[in-house]
Short mmCIF file of C-alpha atoms in Angstrom, two decimals:
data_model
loop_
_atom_site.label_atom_id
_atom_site.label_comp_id
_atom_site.label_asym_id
_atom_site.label_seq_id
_atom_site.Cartn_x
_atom_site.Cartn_y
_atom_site.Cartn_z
CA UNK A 1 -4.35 -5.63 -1.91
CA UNK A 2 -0.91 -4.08 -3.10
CA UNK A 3 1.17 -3.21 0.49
CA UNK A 4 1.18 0.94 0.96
CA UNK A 5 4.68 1.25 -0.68
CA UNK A 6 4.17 -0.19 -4.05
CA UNK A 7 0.81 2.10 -3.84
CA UNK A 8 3.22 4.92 -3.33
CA UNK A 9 4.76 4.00 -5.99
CA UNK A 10 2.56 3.24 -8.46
CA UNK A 11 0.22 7.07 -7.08
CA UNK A 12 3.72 8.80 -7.41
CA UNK A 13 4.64 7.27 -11.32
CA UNK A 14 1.77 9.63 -12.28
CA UNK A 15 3.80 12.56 -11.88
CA UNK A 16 6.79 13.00 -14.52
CA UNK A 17 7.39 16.54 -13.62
CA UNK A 18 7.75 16.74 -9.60
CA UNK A 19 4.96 16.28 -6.90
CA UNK A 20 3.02 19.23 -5.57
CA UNK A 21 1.79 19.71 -2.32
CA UNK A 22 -1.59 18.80 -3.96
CA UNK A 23 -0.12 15.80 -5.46
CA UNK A 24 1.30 14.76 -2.37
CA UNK A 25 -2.31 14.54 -0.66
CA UNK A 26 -3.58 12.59 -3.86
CA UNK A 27 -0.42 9.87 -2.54
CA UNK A 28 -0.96 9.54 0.57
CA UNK A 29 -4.49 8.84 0.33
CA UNK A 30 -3.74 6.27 -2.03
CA UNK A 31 -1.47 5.32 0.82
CA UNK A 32 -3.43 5.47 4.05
CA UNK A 33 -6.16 3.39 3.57
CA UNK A 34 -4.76 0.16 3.68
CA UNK A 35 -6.20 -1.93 6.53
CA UNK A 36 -4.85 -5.16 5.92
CA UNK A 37 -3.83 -5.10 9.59
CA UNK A 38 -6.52 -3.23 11.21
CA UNK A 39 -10.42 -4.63 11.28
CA UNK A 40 -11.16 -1.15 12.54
CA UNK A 41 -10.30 1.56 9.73
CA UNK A 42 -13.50 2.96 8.55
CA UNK A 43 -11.96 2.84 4.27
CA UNK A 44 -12.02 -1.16 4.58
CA UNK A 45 -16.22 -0.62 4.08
CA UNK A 46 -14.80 1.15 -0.18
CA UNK A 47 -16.60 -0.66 -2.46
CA UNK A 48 -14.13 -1.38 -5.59
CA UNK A 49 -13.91 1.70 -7.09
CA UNK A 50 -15.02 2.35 -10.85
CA UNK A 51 -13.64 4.72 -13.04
CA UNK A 52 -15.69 7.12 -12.80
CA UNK A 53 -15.44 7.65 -9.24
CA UNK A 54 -12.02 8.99 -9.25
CA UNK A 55 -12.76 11.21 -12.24
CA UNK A 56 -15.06 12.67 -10.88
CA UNK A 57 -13.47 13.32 -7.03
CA UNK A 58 -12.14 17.26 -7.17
CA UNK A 59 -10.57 16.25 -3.50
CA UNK A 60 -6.91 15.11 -3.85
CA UNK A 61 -6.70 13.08 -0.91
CA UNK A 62 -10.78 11.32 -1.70
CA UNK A 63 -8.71 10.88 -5.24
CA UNK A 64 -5.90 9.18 -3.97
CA UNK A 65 -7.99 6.75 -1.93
CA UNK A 66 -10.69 5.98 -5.05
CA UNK A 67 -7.24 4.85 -6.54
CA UNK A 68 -6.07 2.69 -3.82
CA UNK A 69 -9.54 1.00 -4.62
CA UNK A 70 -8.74 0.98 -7.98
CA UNK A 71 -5.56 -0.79 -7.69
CA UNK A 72 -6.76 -2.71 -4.89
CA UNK A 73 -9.71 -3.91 -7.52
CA UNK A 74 -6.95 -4.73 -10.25
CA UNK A 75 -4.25 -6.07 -7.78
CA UNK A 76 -7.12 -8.68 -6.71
CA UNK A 77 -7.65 -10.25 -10.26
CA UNK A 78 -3.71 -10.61 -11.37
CA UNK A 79 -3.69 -12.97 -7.80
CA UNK A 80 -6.56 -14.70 -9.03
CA UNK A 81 -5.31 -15.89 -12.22
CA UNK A 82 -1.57 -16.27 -10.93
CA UNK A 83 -2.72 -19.15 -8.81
CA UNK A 84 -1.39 -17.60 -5.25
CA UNK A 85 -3.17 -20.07 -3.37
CA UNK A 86 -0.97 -22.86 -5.32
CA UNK A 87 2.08 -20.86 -4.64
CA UNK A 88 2.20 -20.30 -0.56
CA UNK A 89 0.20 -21.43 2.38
CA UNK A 90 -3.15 -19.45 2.36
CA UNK A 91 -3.07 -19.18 6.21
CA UNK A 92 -2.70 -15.51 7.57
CA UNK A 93 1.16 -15.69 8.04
CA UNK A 94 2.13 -16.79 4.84
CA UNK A 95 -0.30 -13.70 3.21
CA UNK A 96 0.85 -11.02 5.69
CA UNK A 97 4.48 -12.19 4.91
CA UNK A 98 3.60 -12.00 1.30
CA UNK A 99 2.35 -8.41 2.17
CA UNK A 100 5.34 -7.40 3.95
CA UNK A 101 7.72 -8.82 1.47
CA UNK A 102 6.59 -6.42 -1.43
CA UNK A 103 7.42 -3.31 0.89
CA UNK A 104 10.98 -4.79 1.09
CA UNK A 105 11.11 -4.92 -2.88
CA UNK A 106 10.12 -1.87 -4.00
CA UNK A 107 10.66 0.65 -0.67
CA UNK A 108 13.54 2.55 -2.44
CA UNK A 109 12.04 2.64 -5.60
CA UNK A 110 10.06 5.90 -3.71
CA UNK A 111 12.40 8.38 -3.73
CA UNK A 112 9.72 10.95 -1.64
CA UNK A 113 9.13 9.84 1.50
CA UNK A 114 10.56 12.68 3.18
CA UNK A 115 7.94 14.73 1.42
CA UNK A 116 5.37 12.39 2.24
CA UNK A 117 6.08 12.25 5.84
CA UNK A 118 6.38 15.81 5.87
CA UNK A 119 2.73 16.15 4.94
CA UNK A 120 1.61 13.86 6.96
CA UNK A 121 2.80 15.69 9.70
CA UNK A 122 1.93 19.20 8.72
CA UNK A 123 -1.37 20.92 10.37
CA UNK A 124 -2.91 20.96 6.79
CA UNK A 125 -2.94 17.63 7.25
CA UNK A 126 -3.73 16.81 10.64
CA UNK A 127 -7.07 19.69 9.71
CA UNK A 128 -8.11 17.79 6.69
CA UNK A 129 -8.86 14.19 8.81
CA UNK A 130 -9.63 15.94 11.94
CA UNK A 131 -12.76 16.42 10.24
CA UNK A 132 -12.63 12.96 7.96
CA UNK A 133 -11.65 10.32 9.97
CA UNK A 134 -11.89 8.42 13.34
CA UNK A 135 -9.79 8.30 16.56
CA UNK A 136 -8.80 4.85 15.67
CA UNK A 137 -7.56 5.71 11.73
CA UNK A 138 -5.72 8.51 13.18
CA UNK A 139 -4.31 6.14 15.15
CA UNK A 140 -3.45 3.74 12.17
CA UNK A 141 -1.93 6.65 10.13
CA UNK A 142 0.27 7.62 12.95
CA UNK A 143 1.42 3.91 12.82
CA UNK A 144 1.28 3.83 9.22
CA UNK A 145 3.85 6.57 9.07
CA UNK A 146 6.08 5.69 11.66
CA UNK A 147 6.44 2.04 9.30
CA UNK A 148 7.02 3.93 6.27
CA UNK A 149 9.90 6.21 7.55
CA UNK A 150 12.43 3.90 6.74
CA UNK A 151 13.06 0.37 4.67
CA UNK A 152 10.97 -2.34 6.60
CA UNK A 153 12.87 -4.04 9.09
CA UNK A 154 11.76 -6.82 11.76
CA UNK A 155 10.95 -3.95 14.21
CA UNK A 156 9.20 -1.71 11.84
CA UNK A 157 6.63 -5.09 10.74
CA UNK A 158 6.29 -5.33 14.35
CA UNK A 159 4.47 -1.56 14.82
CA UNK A 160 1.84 -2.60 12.37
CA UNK A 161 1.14 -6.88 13.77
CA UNK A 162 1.05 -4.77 16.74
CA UNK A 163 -1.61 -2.48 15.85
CA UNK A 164 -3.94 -5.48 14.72
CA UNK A 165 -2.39 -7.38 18.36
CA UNK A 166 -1.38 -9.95 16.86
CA UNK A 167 0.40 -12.39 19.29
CA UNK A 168 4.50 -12.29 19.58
CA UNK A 169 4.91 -15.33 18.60
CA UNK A 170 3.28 -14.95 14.88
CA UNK A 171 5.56 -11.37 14.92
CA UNK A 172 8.57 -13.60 15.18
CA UNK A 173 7.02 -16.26 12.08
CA UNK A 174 6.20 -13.79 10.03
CA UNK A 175 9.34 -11.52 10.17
CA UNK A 176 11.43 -15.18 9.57
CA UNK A 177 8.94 -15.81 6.76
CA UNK A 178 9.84 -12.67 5.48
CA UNK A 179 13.82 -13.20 5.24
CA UNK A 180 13.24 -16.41 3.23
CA UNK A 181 10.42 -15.37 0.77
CA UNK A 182 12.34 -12.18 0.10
CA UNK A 183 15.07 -14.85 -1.44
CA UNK A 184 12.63 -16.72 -3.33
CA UNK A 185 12.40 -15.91 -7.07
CA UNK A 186 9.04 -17.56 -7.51
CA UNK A 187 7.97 -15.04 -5.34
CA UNK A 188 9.58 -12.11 -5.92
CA UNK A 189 8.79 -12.65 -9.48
CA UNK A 190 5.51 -12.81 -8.68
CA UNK A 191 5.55 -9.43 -6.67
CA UNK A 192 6.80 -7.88 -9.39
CA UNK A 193 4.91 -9.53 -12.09
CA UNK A 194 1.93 -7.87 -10.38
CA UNK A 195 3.32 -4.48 -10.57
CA UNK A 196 3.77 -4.86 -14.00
CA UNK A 197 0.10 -5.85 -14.58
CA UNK A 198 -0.96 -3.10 -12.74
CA UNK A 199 0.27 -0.72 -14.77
CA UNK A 200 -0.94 -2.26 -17.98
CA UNK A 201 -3.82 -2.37 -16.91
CA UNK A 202 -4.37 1.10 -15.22
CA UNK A 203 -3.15 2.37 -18.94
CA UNK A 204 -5.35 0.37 -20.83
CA UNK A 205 -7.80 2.49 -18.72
CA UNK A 206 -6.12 5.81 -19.88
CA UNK A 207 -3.53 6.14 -17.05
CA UNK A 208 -0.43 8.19 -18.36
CA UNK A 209 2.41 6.56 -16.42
CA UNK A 210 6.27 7.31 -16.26
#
């Protein structure tokens, strides 16, 4: 799956003419439900969504998460045929600093993330999953949000291994696998190679994209 920032940006790039409160929900549910850290957030059970499924959602945020699955779906195949496996270590490390490393790339290519933390911490909010979600993915949004407030850093990869407890010493291999893949073309070509592909693709399904 694509880490929450390039879902930001790729839910955002659907907006040419400024984001609405409305539109804002529709992002940050494309956000939230990424639980590559957690074993516990209930939107890990989302089938792949089809089409049809966010066509037919009238709920902004519900909208913005059948698109996370969507991208999720698409995001899945490009690593298939690129190979990944060939290209780093398929232990957990190496894939959670893959994760991580795509955050780095394309965190200030999201120019709204005061907005988007603003909502997240509005009542409107906080009303609307009251009523949707669990303790424990209220929990992982908190978390979530605190991670997103600012470019990753070493501390800020930290709050989410965390969450999942994973032990200090993979925190510390990770966040120094991080500072050398983030210098690795291969890789960062890679990253953004996927981006690319899935934007094609999400056009070739009748996306309008800016």
């Amino acid at each position: 799956m694509p880490p929450p920032v390039i879902h930001a940006v790729l839910s955002s790039s659907l907006y040419k003419e400024g984001i609405s409160d409305s539109d804002l929900f529709f992002i940050i549910g494309s956000v939230l439900p990424d639980a590559c850290f957690t074993e516990c957030n209930g939107f890990t059970s989302l089938p792949r969504a089809p089409i049809e499924e966010f066509i037919n959602e009238g709920d902004a945020f519900m909208k913005g998460v059948f698109f996370h699955s969507l991208c999720d779906g698409i995001w899945e195949k490009y690593l298939l045929k690129s190979d990944l496996g060939k290209r780093i270590s398929s232990g957990s490390i190496a894939l959670k600093s893959f994760y991580f490393v795509g955050d780095d790339l394309f965190y200030d290519r999201f120019i709204g993330w005061g907005e988007l933390l603003e909502s997240l911490g509005s009542d409107l909010f906080s009303e609307k999953i009251a009523s949707m979600c669990s303790s424990d993915e209220k929990r992982w949004f908190l978390t979530l949000s605190e991670y997103l407030s600012s470019h990753p850093t070493g501390r800020s990869r930290r709050l989410l291994m965390d969450y999942a407890r994973d032990p200090s010493l993979i925190v510390d291999v990770v966040n120094d696998s991080v500072i050398r893949m983030k210098e690795n073309k291969e890789i960062k070509d890679l990253i953004f190679n996927g981006f690319s592909y899935i934007k094609r693709q999400l056009k070739e399904k009748g996306f309008y994209l800016s």
